[in-house]
Coordinates of C-alpha atoms in Angstrom, one line a residue:
X6 CA -4.7 150.9 31.9
X7 CA -7.7 149.3 30.2
X8 CA -7.6 145.6 29.6
X9 CA -6.7 144.5 26.0
X10 CA -9.2 142.2 24.3
X11 CA -7.1 139.2 23.0
X12 CA -8.4 136.6 20.6
X13 CA -6.4 133.4 20.8
X14 CA -6.9 131.4 17.6
X15 CA -6.2 127.7 17.6
X16 CA -6.8 124.5 15.7
X17 CA -7.1 125.0 11.9
X18 CA -7.5 123.0 8.7
X19 CA -4.0 121.8 8.9
X20 CA -1.9 118.6 9.4
X21 CA -0.6 120.3 12.6
X22 CA -4.0 120.8 14.1
X23 CA -3.3 118.7 17.2
X24 CA 0.0 120.5 17.9
X25 CA -1.9 123.8 17.8
X26 CA -4.3 122.6 20.5
X27 CA -1.4 121.8 22.8
X28 CA 0.2 125.2 22.2
X29 CA -3.1 127.0 22.8
X30 CA -3.7 125.3 26.1
X31 CA -0.3 126.5 27.4
X32 CA -0.9 130.1 26.1
X33 CA -4.4 130.3 27.5
X34 CA -3.4 129.0 30.9
X35 CA -0.6 131.6 31.1
X36 CA -2.5 134.7 29.9
X37 CA -3.0 137.1 32.8
X38 CA -6.8 137.6 33.2
X39 CA -6.1 140.8 35.1
X40 CA -4.6 142.3 32.0
X41 CA -6.6 140.8 29.2
X42 CA -10.2 139.9 28.1
X43 CA -9.6 136.5 26.6
X44 CA -11.6 135.1 23.6
X45 CA -10.5 131.6 22.7
X46 CA -11.6 130.8 19.1
X47 CA -11.0 127.4 17.7
X48 CA -11.1 126.3 14.0
X49 CA -12.1 122.7 13.5
X50 CA -10.5 120.4 10.9
X51 CA -13.6 121.0 8.8
X52 CA -13.2 124.8 9.0
X53 CA -15.9 125.7 11.5
X54 CA -15.1 128.6 13.8
X55 CA -16.1 128.2 17.4
X56 CA -15.9 130.6 20.3
X57 CA -14.9 128.2 23.1
X58 CA -17.1 128.8 26.2
X59 CA -15.5 126.4 28.6
X60 CA -13.2 127.2 31.5
X61 CA -11.0 124.1 31.3
X62 CA -8.4 124.6 28.6
X63 CA -7.3 121.0 29.1
X64 CA -10.3 120.2 26.8
X65 CA -8.3 121.4 23.9
X66 CA -5.6 118.8 23.6
X67 CA -8.1 116.2 24.9
X68 CA -10.1 116.9 21.8
X69 CA -13.4 117.5 23.7
X70 CA -13.5 121.3 23.4
X71 CA -15.8 121.2 20.4
X72 CA -18.6 119.6 22.5
X73 CA -18.7 122.2 25.2
X74 CA -22.3 123.4 25.8
X75 CA -21.3 127.0 26.2
X76 CA -19.7 127.1 22.7
X77 CA -21.0 129.5 20.0
X78 CA -20.4 129.7 16.3
X79 CA -18.0 132.6 15.6
X80 CA -16.2 134.5 12.9
X81 CA -13.6 137.3 12.7
X82 CA -15.1 139.9 10.4
X83 CA -13.0 141.2 7.5
X84 CA -14.9 144.5 7.9
X85 CA -12.8 146.9 9.8
X86 CA -14.1 147.7 13.3
X87 CA -16.4 144.7 13.5
X88 CA -14.1 142.4 15.4
X89 CA -15.2 139.0 16.7
X90 CA -18.8 138.0 15.8
X91 CA -20.5 135.1 17.7
X92 CA -23.9 133.7 17.0
X93 CA -26.5 132.7 19.6
X94 CA -29.9 131.7 18.3
X95 CA -30.9 134.7 16.1
X96 CA -28.6 137.1 17.8
X97 CA -25.2 138.3 16.8
X98 CA -22.8 139.4 19.5
X99 CA -19.9 141.7 18.5
X100 CA -16.7 141.9 20.6
X101 CA -14.0 144.5 20.0
X102 CA -10.6 142.7 19.5
X103 CA -7.4 144.6 20.1
X104 CA -5.0 141.9 19.1
X105 CA -5.0 138.3 17.9
X106 CA -2.6 135.6 18.9
X107 CA -2.8 133.0 16.1
X108 CA -1.4 130.0 18.0
X109 CA -1.7 127.9 14.9
X110 CA 0.8 125.9 12.8
X111 CA 1.0 124.7 9.2
X112 CA -1.0 125.5 6.1
X113 CA -3.9 127.9 6.3
X114 CA -2.5 129.0 9.6
X115 CA 1.1 130.4 9.4
X116 CA 1.4 130.5 5.6
X117 CA -0.1 134.0 5.3
X118 CA -3.7 132.9 5.0
X119 CA -4.9 133.9 8.5
X120 CA -2.5 136.9 8.4
X121 CA -4.2 138.2 5.3
X122 CA -7.6 138.0 6.9
X123 CA -6.4 139.9 10.0
X124 CA -4.6 142.4 7.8
X125 CA -7.8 143.2 5.9
X126 CA -9.7 143.4 9.1
X127 CA -7.1 145.9 10.5
X128 CA -6.5 143.8 13.6
X129 CA -3.0 143.6 15.1
X130 CA -1.7 140.1 15.4
X131 CA 1.3 138.3 16.8
X132 CA 4.0 137.2 14.3
X133 CA 5.2 138.1 10.8
X134 CA 2.9 139.6 8.2
X135 CA 1.7 138.0 5.0
X136 CA 4.7 138.1 2.8
X137 CA 7.2 136.9 5.4
X138 CA 4.7 134.2 6.6
X139 CA 4.3 132.8 3.1
X140 CA 8.0 133.0 2.3
X141 CA 9.0 131.1 5.4
X142 CA 6.2 128.5 5.0
X143 CA 7.5 127.5 1.6
X144 CA 11.0 126.1 2.3
X145 CA 12.0 126.5 -1.4
X146 CA 11.4 130.3 -1.2
X147 CA 13.1 130.5 2.2
X148 CA 16.2 128.8 0.8
X149 CA 16.3 131.2 -2.2
X150 CA 16.2 134.2 0.1
X151 CA 18.8 132.7 2.5
X152 CA 21.1 132.0 -0.5
X153 CA 20.7 135.6 -1.7
X154 CA 21.6 136.7 1.8
X155 CA 24.8 134.7 1.7
X156 CA 23.7 132.2 4.4
X157 CA 25.3 128.8 4.4
X158 CA 22.7 126.0 4.1
X159 CA 22.3 122.4 3.1
X160 CA 22.4 121.7 -0.6
X161 CA 18.9 120.8 -2.0
X162 CA 17.0 119.5 -4.9
X163 CA 13.4 120.2 -5.8
X164 CA 11.0 117.5 -6.8
X165 CA 7.6 118.5 -8.0
X166 CA 4.4 116.4 -8.2
X167 CA 4.2 117.0 -11.9
X168 CA 7.8 116.0 -12.6
X169 CA 7.5 112.9 -10.4
X170 CA 4.3 111.8 -12.1
X171 CA 5.9 112.4 -15.5
X172 CA 9.0 110.3 -14.8
X173 CA 9.8 108.9 -11.4
X174 CA 13.0 107.4 -12.8
X175 CA 14.3 110.8 -14.0
X176 CA 13.4 112.5 -10.7
X177 CA 15.1 109.9 -8.5
X178 CA 18.1 109.6 -10.8
X179 CA 18.6 113.4 -10.6
X180 CA 18.7 113.2 -6.8
X181 CA 21.2 110.3 -6.9
X182 CA 23.4 112.2 -9.4
X183 CA 23.7 115.0 -6.9
X184 CA 23.7 113.4 -3.5
X185 CA 25.1 110.4 -1.7
X186 CA 22.7 108.6 0.7
X187 CA 21.3 109.2 3.2
X188 CA 19.2 112.2 2.2
X189 CA 16.3 114.0 3.9
X190 CA 13.0 114.4 2.1
X191 CA 10.6 117.2 3.2
X192 CA 7.3 118.6 1.9
X193 CA 8.0 122.3 1.1
X194 CA 5.1 123.6 3.2
X195 CA 4.7 121.7 6.4
X196 CA 6.2 122.1 9.9
X197 CA 6.6 120.0 13.0
X198 CA 8.4 117.5 10.8
X199 CA 5.1 116.4 9.2
X200 CA 5.9 114.3 6.1
X201 CA 9.7 114.4 6.7
X202 CA 11.7 111.2 6.2
X203 CA 15.3 110.1 6.0
X204 CA 16.1 107.9 3.0
X205 CA 19.1 105.5 2.9
X206 CA 18.6 104.0 -0.6
X207 CA 16.5 104.3 -3.8
X208 CA 13.5 102.3 -2.5
X209 CA 13.3 104.5 0.7
X210 CA 13.7 107.7 -1.4
X211 CA 10.8 106.7 -3.7
X212 CA 8.6 105.9 -0.7
X213 CA 9.6 109.1 1.1
X214 CA 8.9 111.4 -2.0
X215 CA 5.5 109.7 -2.6
X216 CA 4.6 110.3 1.1
X217 CA 5.8 113.9 1.1
X218 CA 3.8 114.7 -2.1
X219 CA 0.6 113.9 -0.2
X220 CA 1.2 117.1 1.8
X221 CA 2.5 119.5 -0.9
X222 CA 3.1 119.6 -4.7
X223 CA 6.7 120.6 -4.0
X224 CA 9.2 118.4 -2.1
X225 CA 12.8 119.1 -1.1
X226 CA 15.5 116.5 -1.0
X227 CA 18.4 117.7 1.1
X228 CA 22.0 116.5 1.7
X229 CA 22.6 114.9 5.0
X230 CA 24.5 117.2 7.4
X231 CA 26.4 115.4 10.1
X232 CA 26.1 117.7 13.1
X233 CA 24.2 118.8 16.2
X234 CA 20.7 120.2 15.8
X235 CA 20.7 123.7 17.3
X236 CA 17.8 126.1 17.6
X237 CA 17.5 129.8 18.6
X238 CA 14.5 131.9 19.3
X239 CA 14.3 135.5 17.9
X240 CA 12.1 138.2 19.2
X241 CA 11.4 141.8 18.0
X242 CA 10.3 144.1 15.2
X243 CA 12.8 146.6 14.0
X244 CA 15.6 145.6 16.4
X245 CA 15.2 141.8 16.9
X246 CA 17.5 139.9 19.2
X247 CA 18.2 136.2 19.7
X248 CA 17.9 134.0 22.7
X249 CA 20.6 131.6 24.0
X250 CA 21.0 128.6 21.8
X251 CA 19.4 125.2 22.5
X252 CA 20.4 121.8 21.3
X253 CA 18.1 118.9 20.4
X254 CA 19.3 115.3 20.9
X255 CA 16.4 113.5 19.1
X256 CA 17.3 110.0 20.5
X257 CA 16.0 108.7 17.2
X258 CA 17.0 108.7 13.5
X259 CA 16.2 112.4 13.4
X260 CA 13.9 114.9 15.2
X261 CA 10.7 113.8 13.6
X262 CA 7.0 114.4 14.7
X263 CA 7.0 111.4 17.1
X264 CA 10.3 112.6 18.8
X265 CA 8.9 116.1 19.1
X266 CA 5.4 115.3 20.5
X267 CA 4.6 111.6 21.1
X268 CA 7.7 109.9 22.6
X269 CA 10.2 110.7 25.3
X270 CA 13.3 109.9 23.4
X271 CA 14.4 113.4 22.7
X272 CA 16.4 115.6 25.1
X273 CA 17.0 119.3 25.0
X274 CA 20.2 121.0 26.2
X275 CA 20.0 124.7 27.1
X276 CA 22.4 126.2 26.5
X277 CA 23.6 124.1 23.5
X278 CA 26.8 122.1 23.8
X279 CA 28.8 124.3 21.4
X280 CA 31.7 126.7 21.9
X281 CA 30.8 130.2 22.8
X282 CA 32.2 131.7 19.6
X283 CA 30.1 129.2 17.5
X284 CA 27.0 130.1 19.6
X285 CA 27.5 133.8 18.7
X286 CA 27.7 132.9 15.0
X287 CA 24.4 131.0 15.3
X288 CA 22.7 133.9 17.0
X289 CA 24.0 136.4 14.5
X290 CA 23.0 134.2 11.6
X291 CA 19.5 133.7 13.1
X292 CA 18.9 137.5 13.2
X293 CA 20.3 137.8 9.7
X294 CA 17.8 135.2 8.3
X295 CA 15.0 136.8 10.3
X296 CA 15.7 140.2 8.8
X297 CA 16.3 138.8 5.3
X298 CA 12.8 137.3 5.1
X299 CA 11.2 140.3 6.7
X300 CA 10.0 138.7 10.0
X301 CA 8.6 140.6 12.9
X302 CA 7.3 139.6 16.4
X303 CA 8.9 136.1 16.6
X304 CA 10.4 133.2 14.9
X305 CA 12.5 130.1 15.8
X306 CA 15.5 129.5 13.5
X307 CA 17.0 126.1 13.3
X308 CA 20.6 125.2 12.4
X309 CA 23.1 122.4 12.2
X310 CA 26.6 122.7 13.7
X311 CA 28.8 120.2 11.9
X312 CA 30.8 117.7 14.0
X313 CA 34.0 118.1 12.0
X314 CA 34.6 121.9 11.8
X315 CA 31.8 123.5 13.9
X316 CA 30.4 125.0 10.7
X317 CA 27.0 126.7 11.1
X318 CA 24.5 125.5 8.5
X319 CA 21.0 127.1 8.3
X320 CA 18.1 124.5 8.3
X321 CA 14.8 126.3 8.4
X322 CA 12.8 129.1 10.1
X323 CA 9.4 128.7 11.8
X324 CA 7.3 131.9 12.1
X325 CA 4.8 130.5 14.6
X326 CA 6.8 128.0 16.6
X327 CA 5.2 125.6 19.1
X328 CA 4.1 127.0 22.5
X329 CA 3.5 123.7 24.3
X330 CA 4.9 123.0 27.7
X331 CA 7.9 121.3 26.1
X332 CA 8.4 123.7 23.1
X333 CA 11.8 125.2 22.6
X334 CA 10.8 128.8 21.8
X335 CA 9.5 129.7 25.3
X336 CA 12.1 127.5 26.9
X337 CA 14.9 129.4 25.2
X338 CA 13.7 132.7 26.3
X339 CA 13.1 131.5 29.8
X340 CA 16.7 130.6 29.8
X341 CA 17.5 134.1 28.5
X342 CA 15.7 135.7 31.4
X343 CA 12.1 136.1 29.9
X344 CA 9.6 133.8 31.6
X345 CA 6.7 132.4 29.6
X346 CA 4.0 134.8 30.8
X347 CA 6.2 137.8 30.3
X348 CA 7.1 136.5 26.8
X349 CA 3.4 136.5 25.9
X350 CA 3.0 140.0 27.2
X351 CA 5.9 141.1 25.0
X352 CA 4.6 139.4 21.9
X353 CA 1.2 141.1 22.3
X354 CA 2.9 144.4 22.8
X355 CA 5.1 143.9 19.7
X356 CA 2.0 143.0 17.7
X357 CA 0.2 146.3 18.6
X358 CA 3.4 148.3 18.1
X359 CA 3.9 146.9 14.6
X360 CA 0.4 148.1 13.5
X361 CA 1.0 151.5 14.9

């Protein structure tokens, strides 16, 4: 069989740029060079596209990849059949691309923007298509879809930048009229817990909303759910299936950005420390949410399992979850019998299958 030409996209104009660099390093190091022609393309924080010419993928998380002498400016052409264009002096080099793995997180990356470009270009890509990507990136839309599907989730209140600017008092009072403290505050369109805070009183709530509004014009305030944080990985197109469940013990106030990527306070339990019958409900609900929003390829679905009655409460869905060495998505499928490299093979196969 001929080798597939795989473009691995990483970086991006996103608050989750650094997380993407770590994920891409792991993916690139595990792609089988006997099966694939690999084209690593990074997008800088300023939006420049670079075909990375180095051999040491450790340069990505180190932040030195942009300075590699072998780099070339690059672009994925929206014109069908043109593929990857790279520029060297006055010459343009064109490479056929069979499939793209956008190892990217956050806005401009997993919100349907990159997916739209690839859709126009007619290039298969890993992960959900435009509509599902956009719906899952905006937590308010995700919640409306989950509610319509009859999925139990935390109660929430929307705060907009316009409403907060018009009357902070009214916005904060509306939250307090609905919820007791503590509450969680989240930008509607970020991942990796960027901009998320736990507020225990009015002063903390005001600070948290102001901080979250720097990332998005829409902010969710959610009721606090006392329970275990449980995650499950989903894989597939028309017949998706769920991995074993994993549990996160953040070792902090909650599973924030620092606990995920910067400190060693968090601990993962695979399988999750929940009864077998509850795990089955989590897995079934994960696939239900995945299908309701129209996902394909992959997603990680996050839940709470309450301490009092083991109730399963949907939290959020991530359409391009982390692929770092410590990320839950690949770990959950490894525990389910699909090792990391095989998982990448399957994701690329599913991407090509979806376009056929």
